[in-house]
mmCIF file of C-alpha atoms in Angstrom:
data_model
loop_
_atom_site.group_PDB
_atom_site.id
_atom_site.type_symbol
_atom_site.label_atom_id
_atom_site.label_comp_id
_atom_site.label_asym_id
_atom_site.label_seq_id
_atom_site.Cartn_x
_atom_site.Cartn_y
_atom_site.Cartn_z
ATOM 1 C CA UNK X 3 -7.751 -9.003 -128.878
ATOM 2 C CA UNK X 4 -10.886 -7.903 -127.252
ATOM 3 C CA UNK X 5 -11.116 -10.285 -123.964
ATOM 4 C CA UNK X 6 -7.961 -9.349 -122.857
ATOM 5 C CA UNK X 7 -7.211 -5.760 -123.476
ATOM 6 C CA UNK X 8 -11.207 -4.992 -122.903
ATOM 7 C CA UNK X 9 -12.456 -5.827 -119.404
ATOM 8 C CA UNK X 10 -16.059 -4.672 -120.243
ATOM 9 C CA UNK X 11 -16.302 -6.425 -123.129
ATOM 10 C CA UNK X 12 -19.858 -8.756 -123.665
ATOM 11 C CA UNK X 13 -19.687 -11.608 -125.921
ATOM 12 C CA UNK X 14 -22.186 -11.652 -128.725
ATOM 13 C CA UNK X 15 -23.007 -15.403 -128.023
ATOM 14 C CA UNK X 16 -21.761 -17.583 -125.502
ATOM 15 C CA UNK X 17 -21.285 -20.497 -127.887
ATOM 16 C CA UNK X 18 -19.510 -18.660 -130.620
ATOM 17 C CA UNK X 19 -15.868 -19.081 -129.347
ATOM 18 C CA UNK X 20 -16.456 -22.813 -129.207
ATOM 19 C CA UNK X 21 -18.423 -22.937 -133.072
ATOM 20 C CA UNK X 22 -15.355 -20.540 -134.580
ATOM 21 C CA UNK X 23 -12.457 -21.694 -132.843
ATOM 22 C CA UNK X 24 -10.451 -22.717 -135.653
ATOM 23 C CA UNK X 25 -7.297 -24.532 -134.484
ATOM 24 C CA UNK X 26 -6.209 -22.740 -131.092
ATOM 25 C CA UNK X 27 -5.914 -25.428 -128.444
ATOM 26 C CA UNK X 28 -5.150 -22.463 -126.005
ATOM 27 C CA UNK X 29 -8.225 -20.494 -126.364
ATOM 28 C CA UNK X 30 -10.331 -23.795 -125.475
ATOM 29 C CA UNK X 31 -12.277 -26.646 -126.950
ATOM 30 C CA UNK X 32 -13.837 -26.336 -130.853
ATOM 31 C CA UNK X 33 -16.158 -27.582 -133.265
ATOM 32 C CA UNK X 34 -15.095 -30.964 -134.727
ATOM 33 C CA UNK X 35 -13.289 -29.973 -137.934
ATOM 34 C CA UNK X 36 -14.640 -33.267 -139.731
ATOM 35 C CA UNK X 37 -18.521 -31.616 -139.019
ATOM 36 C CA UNK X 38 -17.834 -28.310 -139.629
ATOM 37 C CA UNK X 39 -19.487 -28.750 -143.201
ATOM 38 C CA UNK X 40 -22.615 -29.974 -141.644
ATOM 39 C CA UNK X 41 -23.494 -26.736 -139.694
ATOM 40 C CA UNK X 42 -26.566 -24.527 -141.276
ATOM 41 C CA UNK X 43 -26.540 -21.778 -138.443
ATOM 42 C CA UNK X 44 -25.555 -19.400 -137.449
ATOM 43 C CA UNK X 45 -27.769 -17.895 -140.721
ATOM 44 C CA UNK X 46 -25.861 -15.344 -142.735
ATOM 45 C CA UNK X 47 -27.706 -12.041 -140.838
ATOM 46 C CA UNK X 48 -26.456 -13.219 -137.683
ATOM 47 C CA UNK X 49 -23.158 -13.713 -138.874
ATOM 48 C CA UNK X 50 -23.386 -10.093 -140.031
ATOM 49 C CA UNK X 51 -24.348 -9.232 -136.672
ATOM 50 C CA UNK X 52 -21.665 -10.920 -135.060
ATOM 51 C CA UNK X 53 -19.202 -8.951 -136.772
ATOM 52 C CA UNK X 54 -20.565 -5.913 -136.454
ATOM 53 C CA UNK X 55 -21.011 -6.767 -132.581
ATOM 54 C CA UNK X 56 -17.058 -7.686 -132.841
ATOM 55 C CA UNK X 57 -16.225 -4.438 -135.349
ATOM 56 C CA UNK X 58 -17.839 -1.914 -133.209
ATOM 57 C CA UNK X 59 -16.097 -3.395 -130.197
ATOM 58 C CA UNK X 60 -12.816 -3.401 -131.776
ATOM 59 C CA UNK X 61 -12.669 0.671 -132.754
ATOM 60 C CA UNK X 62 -14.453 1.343 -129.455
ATOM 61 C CA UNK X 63 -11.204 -0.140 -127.644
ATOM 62 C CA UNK X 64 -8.544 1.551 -130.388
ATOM 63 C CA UNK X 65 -9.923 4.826 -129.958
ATOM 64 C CA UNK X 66 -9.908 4.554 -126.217
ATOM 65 C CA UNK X 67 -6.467 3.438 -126.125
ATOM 66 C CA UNK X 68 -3.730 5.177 -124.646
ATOM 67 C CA UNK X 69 0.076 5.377 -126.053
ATOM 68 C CA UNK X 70 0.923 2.471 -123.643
ATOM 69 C CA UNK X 71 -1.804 0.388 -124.055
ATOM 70 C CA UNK X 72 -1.952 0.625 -127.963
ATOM 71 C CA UNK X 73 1.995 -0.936 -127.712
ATOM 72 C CA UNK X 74 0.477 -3.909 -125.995
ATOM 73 C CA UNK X 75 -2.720 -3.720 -128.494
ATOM 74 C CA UNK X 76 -0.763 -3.346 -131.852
ATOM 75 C CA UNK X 77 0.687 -6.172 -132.449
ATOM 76 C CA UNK X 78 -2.586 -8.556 -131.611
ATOM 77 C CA UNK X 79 -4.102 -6.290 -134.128
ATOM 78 C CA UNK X 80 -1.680 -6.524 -137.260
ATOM 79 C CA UNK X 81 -2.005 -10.376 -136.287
ATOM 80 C CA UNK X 82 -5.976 -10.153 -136.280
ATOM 81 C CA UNK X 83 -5.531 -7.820 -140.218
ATOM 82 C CA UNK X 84 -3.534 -9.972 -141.754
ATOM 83 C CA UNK X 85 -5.039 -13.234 -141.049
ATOM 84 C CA UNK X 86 -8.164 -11.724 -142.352
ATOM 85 C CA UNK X 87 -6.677 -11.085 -145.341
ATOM 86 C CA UNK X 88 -5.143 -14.745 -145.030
ATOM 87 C CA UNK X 89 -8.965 -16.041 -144.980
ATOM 88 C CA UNK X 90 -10.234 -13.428 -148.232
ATOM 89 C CA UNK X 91 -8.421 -15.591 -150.476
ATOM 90 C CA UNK X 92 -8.839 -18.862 -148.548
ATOM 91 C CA UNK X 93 -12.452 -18.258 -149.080
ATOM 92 C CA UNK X 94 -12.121 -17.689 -152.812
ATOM 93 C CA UNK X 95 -10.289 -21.080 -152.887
ATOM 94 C CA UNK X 96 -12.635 -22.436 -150.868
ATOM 95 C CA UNK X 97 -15.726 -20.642 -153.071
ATOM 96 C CA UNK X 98 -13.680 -22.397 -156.484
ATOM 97 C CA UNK X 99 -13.812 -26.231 -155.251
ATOM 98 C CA UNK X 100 -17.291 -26.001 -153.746
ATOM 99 C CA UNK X 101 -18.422 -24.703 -157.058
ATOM 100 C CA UNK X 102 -16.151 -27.607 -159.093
ATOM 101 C CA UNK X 103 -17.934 -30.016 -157.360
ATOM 102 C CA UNK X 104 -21.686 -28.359 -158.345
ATOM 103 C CA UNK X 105 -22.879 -30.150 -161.569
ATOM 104 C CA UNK X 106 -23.831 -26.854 -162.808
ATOM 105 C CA UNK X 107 -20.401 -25.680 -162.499
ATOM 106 C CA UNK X 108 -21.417 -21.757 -161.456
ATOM 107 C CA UNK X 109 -19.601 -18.918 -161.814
ATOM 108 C CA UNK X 110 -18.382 -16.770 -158.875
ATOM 109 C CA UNK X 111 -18.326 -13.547 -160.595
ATOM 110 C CA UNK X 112 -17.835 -13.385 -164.438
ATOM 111 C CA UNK X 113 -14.562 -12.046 -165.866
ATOM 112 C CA UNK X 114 -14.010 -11.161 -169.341
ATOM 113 C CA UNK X 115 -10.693 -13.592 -170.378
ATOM 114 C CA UNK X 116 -7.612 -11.497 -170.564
ATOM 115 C CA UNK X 117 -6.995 -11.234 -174.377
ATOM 116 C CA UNK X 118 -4.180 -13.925 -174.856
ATOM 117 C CA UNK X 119 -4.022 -16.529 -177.283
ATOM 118 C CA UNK X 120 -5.575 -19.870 -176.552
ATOM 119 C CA UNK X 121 -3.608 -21.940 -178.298
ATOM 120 C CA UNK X 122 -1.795 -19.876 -181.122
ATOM 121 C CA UNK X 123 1.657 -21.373 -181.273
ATOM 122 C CA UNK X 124 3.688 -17.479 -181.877
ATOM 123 C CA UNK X 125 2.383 -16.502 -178.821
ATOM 124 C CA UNK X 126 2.998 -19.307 -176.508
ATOM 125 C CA UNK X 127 6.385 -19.184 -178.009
ATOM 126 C CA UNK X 128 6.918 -15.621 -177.115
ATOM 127 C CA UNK X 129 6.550 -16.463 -173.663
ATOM 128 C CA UNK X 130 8.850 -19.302 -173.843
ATOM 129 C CA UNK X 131 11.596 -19.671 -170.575
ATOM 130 C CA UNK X 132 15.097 -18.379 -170.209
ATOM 131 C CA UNK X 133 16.849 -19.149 -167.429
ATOM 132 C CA UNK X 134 18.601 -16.505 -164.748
ATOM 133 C CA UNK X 135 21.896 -17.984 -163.036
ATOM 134 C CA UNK X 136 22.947 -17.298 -159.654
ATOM 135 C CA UNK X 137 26.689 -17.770 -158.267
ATOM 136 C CA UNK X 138 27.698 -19.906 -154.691
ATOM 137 C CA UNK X 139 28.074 -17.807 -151.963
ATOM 138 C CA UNK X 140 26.855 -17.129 -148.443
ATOM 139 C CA UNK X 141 23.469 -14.652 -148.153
ATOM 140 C CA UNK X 142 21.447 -13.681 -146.104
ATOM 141 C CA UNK X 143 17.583 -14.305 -146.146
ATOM 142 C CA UNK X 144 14.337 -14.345 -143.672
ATOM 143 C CA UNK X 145 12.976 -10.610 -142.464
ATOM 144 C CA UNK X 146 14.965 -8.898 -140.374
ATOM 145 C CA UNK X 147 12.937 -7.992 -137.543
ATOM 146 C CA UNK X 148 15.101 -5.798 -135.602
ATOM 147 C CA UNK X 149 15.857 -3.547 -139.210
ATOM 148 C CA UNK X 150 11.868 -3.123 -139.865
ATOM 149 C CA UNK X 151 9.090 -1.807 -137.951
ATOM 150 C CA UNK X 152 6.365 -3.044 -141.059
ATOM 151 C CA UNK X 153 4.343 -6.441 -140.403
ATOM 152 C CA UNK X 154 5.939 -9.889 -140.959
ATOM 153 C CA UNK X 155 4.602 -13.002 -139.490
ATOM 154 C CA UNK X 156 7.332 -14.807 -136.922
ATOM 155 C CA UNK X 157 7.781 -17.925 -139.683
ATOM 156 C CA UNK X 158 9.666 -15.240 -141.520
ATOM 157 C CA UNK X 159 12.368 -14.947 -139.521
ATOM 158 C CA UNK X 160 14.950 -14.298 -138.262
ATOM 159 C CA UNK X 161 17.189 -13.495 -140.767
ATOM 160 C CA UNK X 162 19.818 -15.473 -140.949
ATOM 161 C CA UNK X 163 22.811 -16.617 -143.191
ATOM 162 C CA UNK X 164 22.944 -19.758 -145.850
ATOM 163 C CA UNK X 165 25.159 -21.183 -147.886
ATOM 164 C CA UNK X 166 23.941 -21.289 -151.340
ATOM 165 C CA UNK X 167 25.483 -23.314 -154.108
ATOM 166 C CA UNK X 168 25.468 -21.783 -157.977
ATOM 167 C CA UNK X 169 22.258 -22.539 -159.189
ATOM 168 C CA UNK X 170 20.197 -21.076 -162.491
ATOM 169 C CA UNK X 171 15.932 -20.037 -161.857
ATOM 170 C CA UNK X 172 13.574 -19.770 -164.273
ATOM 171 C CA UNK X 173 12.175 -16.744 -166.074
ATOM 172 C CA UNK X 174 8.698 -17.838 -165.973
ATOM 173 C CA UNK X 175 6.158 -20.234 -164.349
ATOM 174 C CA UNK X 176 5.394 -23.013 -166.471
ATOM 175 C CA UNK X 177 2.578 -22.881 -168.582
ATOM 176 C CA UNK X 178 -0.592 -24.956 -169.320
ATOM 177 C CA UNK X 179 1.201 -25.522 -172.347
ATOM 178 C CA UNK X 180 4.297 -27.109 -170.800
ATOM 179 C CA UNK X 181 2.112 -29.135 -168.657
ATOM 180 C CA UNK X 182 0.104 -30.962 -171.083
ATOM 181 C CA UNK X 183 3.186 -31.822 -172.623
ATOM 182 C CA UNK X 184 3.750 -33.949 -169.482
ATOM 183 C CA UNK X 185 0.262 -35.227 -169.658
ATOM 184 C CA UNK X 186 0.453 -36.285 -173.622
ATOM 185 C CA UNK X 187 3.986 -37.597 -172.557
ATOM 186 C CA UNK X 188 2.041 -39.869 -169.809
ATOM 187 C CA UNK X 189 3.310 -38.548 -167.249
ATOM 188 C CA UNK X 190 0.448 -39.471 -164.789
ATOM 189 C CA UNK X 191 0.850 -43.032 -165.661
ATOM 190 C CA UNK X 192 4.433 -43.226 -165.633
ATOM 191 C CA UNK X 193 6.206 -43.851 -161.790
ATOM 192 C CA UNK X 194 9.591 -42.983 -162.358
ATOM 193 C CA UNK X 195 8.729 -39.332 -162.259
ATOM 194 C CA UNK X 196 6.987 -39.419 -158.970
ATOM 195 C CA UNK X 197 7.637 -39.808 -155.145
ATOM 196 C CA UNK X 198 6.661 -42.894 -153.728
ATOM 197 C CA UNK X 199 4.293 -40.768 -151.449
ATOM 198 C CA UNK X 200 3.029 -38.637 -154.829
ATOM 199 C CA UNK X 201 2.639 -41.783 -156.738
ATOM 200 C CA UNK X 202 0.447 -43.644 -154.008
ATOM 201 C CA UNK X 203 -1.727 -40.115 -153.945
ATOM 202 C CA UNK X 204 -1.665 -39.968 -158.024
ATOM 203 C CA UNK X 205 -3.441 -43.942 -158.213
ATOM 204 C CA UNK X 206 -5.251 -43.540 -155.002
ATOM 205 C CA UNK X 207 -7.330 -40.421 -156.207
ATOM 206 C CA UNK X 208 -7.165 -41.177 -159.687
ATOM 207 C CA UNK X 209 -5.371 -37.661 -160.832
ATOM 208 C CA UNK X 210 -5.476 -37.210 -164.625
ATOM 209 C CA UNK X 211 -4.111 -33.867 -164.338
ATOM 210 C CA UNK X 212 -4.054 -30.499 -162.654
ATOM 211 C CA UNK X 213 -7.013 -30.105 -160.379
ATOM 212 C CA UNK X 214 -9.950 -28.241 -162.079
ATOM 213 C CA UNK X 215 -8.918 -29.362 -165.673
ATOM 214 C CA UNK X 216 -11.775 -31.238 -167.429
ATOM 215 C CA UNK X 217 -11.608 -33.003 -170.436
ATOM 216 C CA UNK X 218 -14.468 -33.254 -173.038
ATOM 217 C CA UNK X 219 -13.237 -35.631 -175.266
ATOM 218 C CA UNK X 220 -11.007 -38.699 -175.166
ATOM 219 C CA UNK X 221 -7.604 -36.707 -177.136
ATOM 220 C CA UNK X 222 -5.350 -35.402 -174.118
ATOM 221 C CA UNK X 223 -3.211 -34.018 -176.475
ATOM 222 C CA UNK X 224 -5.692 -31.767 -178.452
ATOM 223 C CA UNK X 225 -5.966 -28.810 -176.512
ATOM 224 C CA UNK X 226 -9.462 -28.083 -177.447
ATOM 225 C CA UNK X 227 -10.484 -30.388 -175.812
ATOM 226 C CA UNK X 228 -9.698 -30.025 -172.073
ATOM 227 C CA UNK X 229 -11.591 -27.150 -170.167
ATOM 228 C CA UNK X 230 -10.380 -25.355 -167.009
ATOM 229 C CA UNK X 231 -12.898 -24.432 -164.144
ATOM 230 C CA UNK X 232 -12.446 -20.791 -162.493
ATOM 231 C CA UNK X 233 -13.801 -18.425 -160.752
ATOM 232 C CA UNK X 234 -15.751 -17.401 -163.352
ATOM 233 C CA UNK X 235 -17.197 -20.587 -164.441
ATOM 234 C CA UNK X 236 -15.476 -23.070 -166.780
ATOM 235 C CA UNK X 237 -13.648 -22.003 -169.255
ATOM 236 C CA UNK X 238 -11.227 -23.094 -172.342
ATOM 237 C CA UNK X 239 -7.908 -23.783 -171.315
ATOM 238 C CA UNK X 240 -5.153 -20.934 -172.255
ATOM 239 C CA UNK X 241 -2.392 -22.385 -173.251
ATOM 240 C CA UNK X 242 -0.118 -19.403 -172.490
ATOM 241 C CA UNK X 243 -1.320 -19.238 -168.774
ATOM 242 C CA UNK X 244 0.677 -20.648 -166.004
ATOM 243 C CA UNK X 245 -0.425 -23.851 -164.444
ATOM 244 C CA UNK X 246 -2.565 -23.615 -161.402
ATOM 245 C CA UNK X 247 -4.185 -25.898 -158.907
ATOM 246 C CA UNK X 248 -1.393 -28.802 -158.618
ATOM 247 C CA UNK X 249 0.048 -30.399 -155.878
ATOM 248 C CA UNK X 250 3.441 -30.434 -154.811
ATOM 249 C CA UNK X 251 4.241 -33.590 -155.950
ATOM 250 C CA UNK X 252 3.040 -33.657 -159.160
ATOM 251 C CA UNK X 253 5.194 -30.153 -159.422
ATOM 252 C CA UNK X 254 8.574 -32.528 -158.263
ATOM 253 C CA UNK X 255 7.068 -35.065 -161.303
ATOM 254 C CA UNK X 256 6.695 -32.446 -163.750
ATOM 255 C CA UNK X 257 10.305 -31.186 -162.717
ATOM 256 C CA UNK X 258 11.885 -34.695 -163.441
ATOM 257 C CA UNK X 259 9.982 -35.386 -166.134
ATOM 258 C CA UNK X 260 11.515 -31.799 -167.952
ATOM 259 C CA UNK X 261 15.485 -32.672 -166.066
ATOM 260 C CA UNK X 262 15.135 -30.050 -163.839
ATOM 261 C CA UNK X 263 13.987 -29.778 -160.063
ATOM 262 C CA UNK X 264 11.983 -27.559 -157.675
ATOM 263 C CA UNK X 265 13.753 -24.235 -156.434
ATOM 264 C CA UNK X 266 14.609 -24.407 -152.668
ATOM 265 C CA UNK X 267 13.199 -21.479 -151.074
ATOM 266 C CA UNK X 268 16.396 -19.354 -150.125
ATOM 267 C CA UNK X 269 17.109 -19.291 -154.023
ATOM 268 C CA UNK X 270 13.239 -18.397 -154.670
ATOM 269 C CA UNK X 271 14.209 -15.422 -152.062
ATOM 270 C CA UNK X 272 17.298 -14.675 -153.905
ATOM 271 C CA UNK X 273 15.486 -13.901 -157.329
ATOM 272 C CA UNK X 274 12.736 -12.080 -155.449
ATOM 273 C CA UNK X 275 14.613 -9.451 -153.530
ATOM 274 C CA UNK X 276 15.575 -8.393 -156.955
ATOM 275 C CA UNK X 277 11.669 -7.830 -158.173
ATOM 276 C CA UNK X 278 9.636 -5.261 -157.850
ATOM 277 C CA UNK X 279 6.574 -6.473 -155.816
ATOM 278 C CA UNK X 280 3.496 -6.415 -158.706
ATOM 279 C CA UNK X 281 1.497 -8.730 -160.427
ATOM 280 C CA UNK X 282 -1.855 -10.169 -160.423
ATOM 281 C CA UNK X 283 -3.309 -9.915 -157.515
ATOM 282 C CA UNK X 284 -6.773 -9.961 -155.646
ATOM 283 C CA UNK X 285 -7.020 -6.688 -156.416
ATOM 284 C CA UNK X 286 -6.642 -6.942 -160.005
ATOM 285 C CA UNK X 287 -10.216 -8.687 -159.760
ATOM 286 C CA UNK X 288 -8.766 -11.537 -162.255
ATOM 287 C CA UNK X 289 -9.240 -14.498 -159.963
ATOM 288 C CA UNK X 290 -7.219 -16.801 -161.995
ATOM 289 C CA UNK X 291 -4.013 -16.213 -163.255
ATOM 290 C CA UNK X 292 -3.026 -14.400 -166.635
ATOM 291 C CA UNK X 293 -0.270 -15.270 -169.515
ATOM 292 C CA UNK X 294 2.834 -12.890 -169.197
ATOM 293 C CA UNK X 295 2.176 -11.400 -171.969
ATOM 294 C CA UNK X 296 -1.007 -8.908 -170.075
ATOM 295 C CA UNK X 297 0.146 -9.516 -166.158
ATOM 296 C CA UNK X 298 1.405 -6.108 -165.066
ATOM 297 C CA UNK X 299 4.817 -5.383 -166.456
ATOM 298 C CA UNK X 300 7.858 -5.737 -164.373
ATOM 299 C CA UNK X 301 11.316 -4.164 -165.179
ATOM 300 C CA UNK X 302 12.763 -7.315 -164.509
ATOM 301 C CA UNK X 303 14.115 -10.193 -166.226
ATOM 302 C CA UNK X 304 11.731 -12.448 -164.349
ATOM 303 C CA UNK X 305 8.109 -12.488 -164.683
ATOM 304 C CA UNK X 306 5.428 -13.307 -162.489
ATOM 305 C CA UNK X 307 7.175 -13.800 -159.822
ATOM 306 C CA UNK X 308 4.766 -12.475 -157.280
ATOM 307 C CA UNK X 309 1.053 -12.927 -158.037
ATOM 308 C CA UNK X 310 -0.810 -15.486 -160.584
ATOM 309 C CA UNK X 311 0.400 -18.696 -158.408
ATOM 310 C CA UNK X 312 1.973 -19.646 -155.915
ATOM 311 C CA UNK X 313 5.000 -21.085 -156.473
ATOM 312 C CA UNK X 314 6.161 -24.565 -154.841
ATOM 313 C CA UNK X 315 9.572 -25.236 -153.666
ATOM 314 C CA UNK X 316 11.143 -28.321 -152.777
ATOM 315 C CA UNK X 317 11.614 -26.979 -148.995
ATOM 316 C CA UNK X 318 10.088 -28.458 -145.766
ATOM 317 C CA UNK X 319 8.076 -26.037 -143.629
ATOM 318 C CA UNK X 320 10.332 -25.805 -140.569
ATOM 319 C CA UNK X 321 11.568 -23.148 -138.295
ATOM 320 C CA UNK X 322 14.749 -21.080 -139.061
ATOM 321 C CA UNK X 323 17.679 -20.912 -136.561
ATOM 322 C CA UNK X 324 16.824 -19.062 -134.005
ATOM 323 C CA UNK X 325 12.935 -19.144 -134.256
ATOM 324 C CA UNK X 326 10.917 -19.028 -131.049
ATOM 325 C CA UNK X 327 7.235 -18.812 -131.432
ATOM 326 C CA UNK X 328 5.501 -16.956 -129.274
ATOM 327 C CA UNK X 329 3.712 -17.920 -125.734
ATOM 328 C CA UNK X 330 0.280 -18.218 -125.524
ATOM 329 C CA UNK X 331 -2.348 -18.548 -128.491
ATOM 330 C CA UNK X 332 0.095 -16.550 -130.593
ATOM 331 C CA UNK X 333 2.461 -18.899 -131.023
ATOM 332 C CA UNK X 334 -0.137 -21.655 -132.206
ATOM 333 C CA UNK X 335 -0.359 -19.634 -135.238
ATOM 334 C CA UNK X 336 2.405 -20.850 -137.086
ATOM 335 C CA UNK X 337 5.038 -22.586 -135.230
ATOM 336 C CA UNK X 338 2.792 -26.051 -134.140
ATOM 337 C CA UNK X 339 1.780 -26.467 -138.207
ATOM 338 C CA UNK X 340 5.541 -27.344 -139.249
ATOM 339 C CA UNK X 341 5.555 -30.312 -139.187
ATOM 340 C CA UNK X 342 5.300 -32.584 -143.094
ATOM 341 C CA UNK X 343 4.376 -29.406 -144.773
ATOM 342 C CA UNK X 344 6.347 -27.070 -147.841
ATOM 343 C CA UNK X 345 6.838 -24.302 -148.182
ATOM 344 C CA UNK X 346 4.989 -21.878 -151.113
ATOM 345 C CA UNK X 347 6.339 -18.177 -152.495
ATOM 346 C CA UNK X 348 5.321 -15.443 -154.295
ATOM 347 C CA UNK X 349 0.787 -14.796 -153.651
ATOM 348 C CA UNK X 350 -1.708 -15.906 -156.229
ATOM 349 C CA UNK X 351 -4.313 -14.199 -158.347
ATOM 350 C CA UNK X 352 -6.451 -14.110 -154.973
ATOM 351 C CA UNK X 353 -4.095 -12.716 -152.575
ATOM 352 C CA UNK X 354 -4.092 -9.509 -151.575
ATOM 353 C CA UNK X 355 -1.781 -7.411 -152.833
ATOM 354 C CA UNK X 356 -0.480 -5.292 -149.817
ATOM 355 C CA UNK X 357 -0.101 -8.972 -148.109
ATOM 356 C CA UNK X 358 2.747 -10.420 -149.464
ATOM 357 C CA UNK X 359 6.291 -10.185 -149.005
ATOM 358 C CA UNK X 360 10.226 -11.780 -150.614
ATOM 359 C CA UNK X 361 10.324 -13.384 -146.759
ATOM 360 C CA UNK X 362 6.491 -14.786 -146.741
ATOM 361 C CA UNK X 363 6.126 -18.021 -146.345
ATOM 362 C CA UNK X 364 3.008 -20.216 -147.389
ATOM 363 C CA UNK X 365 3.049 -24.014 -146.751
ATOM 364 C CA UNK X 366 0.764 -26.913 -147.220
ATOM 365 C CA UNK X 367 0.883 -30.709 -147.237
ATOM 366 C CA UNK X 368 2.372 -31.719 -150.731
ATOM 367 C CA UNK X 369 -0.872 -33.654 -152.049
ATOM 368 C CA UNK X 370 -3.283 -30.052 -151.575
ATOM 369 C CA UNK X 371 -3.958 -28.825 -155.047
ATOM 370 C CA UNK X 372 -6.646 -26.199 -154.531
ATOM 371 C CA UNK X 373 -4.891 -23.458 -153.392
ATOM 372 C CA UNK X 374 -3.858 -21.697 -156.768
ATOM 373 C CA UNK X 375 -0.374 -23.224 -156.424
ATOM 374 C CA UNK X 376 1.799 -23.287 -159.618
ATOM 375 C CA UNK X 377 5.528 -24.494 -160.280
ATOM 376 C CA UNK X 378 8.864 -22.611 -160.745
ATOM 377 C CA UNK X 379 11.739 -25.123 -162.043
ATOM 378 C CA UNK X 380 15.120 -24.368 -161.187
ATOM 379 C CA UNK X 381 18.609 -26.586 -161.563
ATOM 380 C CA UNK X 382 21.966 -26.681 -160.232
ATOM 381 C CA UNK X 383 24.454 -24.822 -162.364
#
């Protein structure tokens, strides 16, 4: 934003652009991504510096924009806010597996546990699934750019029309409690409920079950014993809560193990233009997700739809009809990336709450499990 709508502007350091040049082959060469772990400097005061440097730069060059020149600077600048907040809760993921991996297993910031049941079988049973049918038809989904003046990254669109067979969603994420079902039923040592690709990734790293559960003693079926690590340290699992911190393919196994599938993400859409936008957020200063039962109430027959977890779907991360990405180092921001991806819905307990959308679209490789990704089952009806 700053080098080209800012002729005066100084950089803070000349190396900086090269050391925090994430991905952007446009804006020049970058740090190894492999080494990037290695690097002890810049120390945390320069850092500070460096955005305040970049900060005070920034509302120099709003304020001294004109009508014209704020056109031009606008959209660079709802870019630059929302990958920001795009990188708040990638750092809190981030924060989470560094801290699984410490021996000491620290906390981030202690929360006091919402008050749901742990593993009290009336209450897990309250929050049991029903399922909300859909019929065929042709709809319409993606943001409508030319309709809406607010924010939506280009992935989102355009919108655009799609056939969509009948098809039934469920009310609820799955719980903990559904998933160690799948685990007591041996479902990470049985193949026929995998992909040949989520299989090889399963025996390869040795997955046991959902990324930051730890058991303490040898019964996977007792619930006592398996712990969950958080953001707040490790902590008993709650049975009631949905699953976090799996990877899309053991979401497709858990989905043929239960006879059902993953939603594609026009039907996710379809039961999400119908919710009110609230749930457990960042801002809610949880940092995990919650059981129905204390999320923030929604007049609608689904539940947690937005917030808590993301939610996989059994869609490939590719362009819509019509898609162009933009030139320059814009259009490195989303369009090069799909490519052997999927696509996510729906925020976590760490996004922010203002950031999400019915059209956003997430997406990661189908073996990353860190990313406070849960699973939605749906099935043809």
């Amino acid at each position: 934003v700053l080098k080209p709508f800012d002729s005066g502007y100084a950089e803070f350091h000349p190396k900086y652009n090269y050391l925090f040049n994430s991905y952007y082959d446009s804006v020049g060469p970058r740090h190894q991504r492999p080494k990037r772990g290695l690097l002890s400097r810049p120390a945390l005061e320069d850092i500070h510096a460096y955005r305040r440097h970049v900060e005070n730069a920034t509302e120099a060059l709003i304020g001294g924009a004109d009508e014209a020149a704020w056109v031009e600077i606008r959209p660079f600048m709802e870019v630059a806010n929302n990958h920001e907040q795009q990188h708040q809760e990638l750092m809190l993921s981030d924060i989470k597996h560094v801290f699984s991996c410490n021996p000491l297993l620290p906390a981030y910031k202690v929360k006091k546990p919402a008050a749901v049941c742990v593993a009290v079988d009336d209450e897990v049973k309250a929050a049991q699934t029903s399922w909300i049918e859909f019929p065929e038809g042709l709809i319409d989904i993606g943001y409508d750019f030319d309709a809406s003046l607010d924010f939506a990254y280009d992935n989102e669109g355009p919108r655009h029309k799609v056939w969509q067979d009948g098809f039934r969603i469920a009310s609820h994420p799955v719980s903990n409690a559904e998933y160690l079902e799948f685990i007591v039923d041996g479902g990470y040592r049985r193949p026929e409920f995998w992909l040949s690709d989520g299989w090889a990734a399963c025996q390869s790293n040795g997955w046991q079950g959902p990324m930051y559960w730890q058991r303490d003693g040898e019964v996977e079926h007792d619930a006592a014993s398996w712990r969950v690590m958080t953001l707040s340290g490790l902590r008993a699992l709650n049975l009631a809560e949905p699953v976090c911190d799996v990877s899309c393919f053991e979401a497709d196994a858990f989905a043929k193990w239960a006879g059902k599938r993953l939603p594609r993400e026009a039907e996710w859409e379809r039961l999400a233009e119908g919710c009110r936008i609230t749930g457990n957020f960042a801002d809610c200063g949880m940092y995990h997700p919650v059981s129905a039962n204390v999320c923030s109430a929604q007049v609608d027959e689904a539940v947690q739809v937005y917030g808590d977890v993301w939610e996989w779907t059994r869609s490939a991360y590719a362009p819509y009809p019509g898609y162009r990405a933009a030139a320059g180092a814009m259009g490195e921001y989303n369009g090069k990336f799909m490519s052997g991806q999927m696509v996510l819905r729906g925020g976590s307990a760490v996004t922010p709450g203002g950031h999400i959308r019915p059209t956003y679209r997430n997406f990661f490789y189908p073996d990353d499990r860190w990313q406070f990704s849960g699973i939605r089952l749906a099935e043809d009806a």
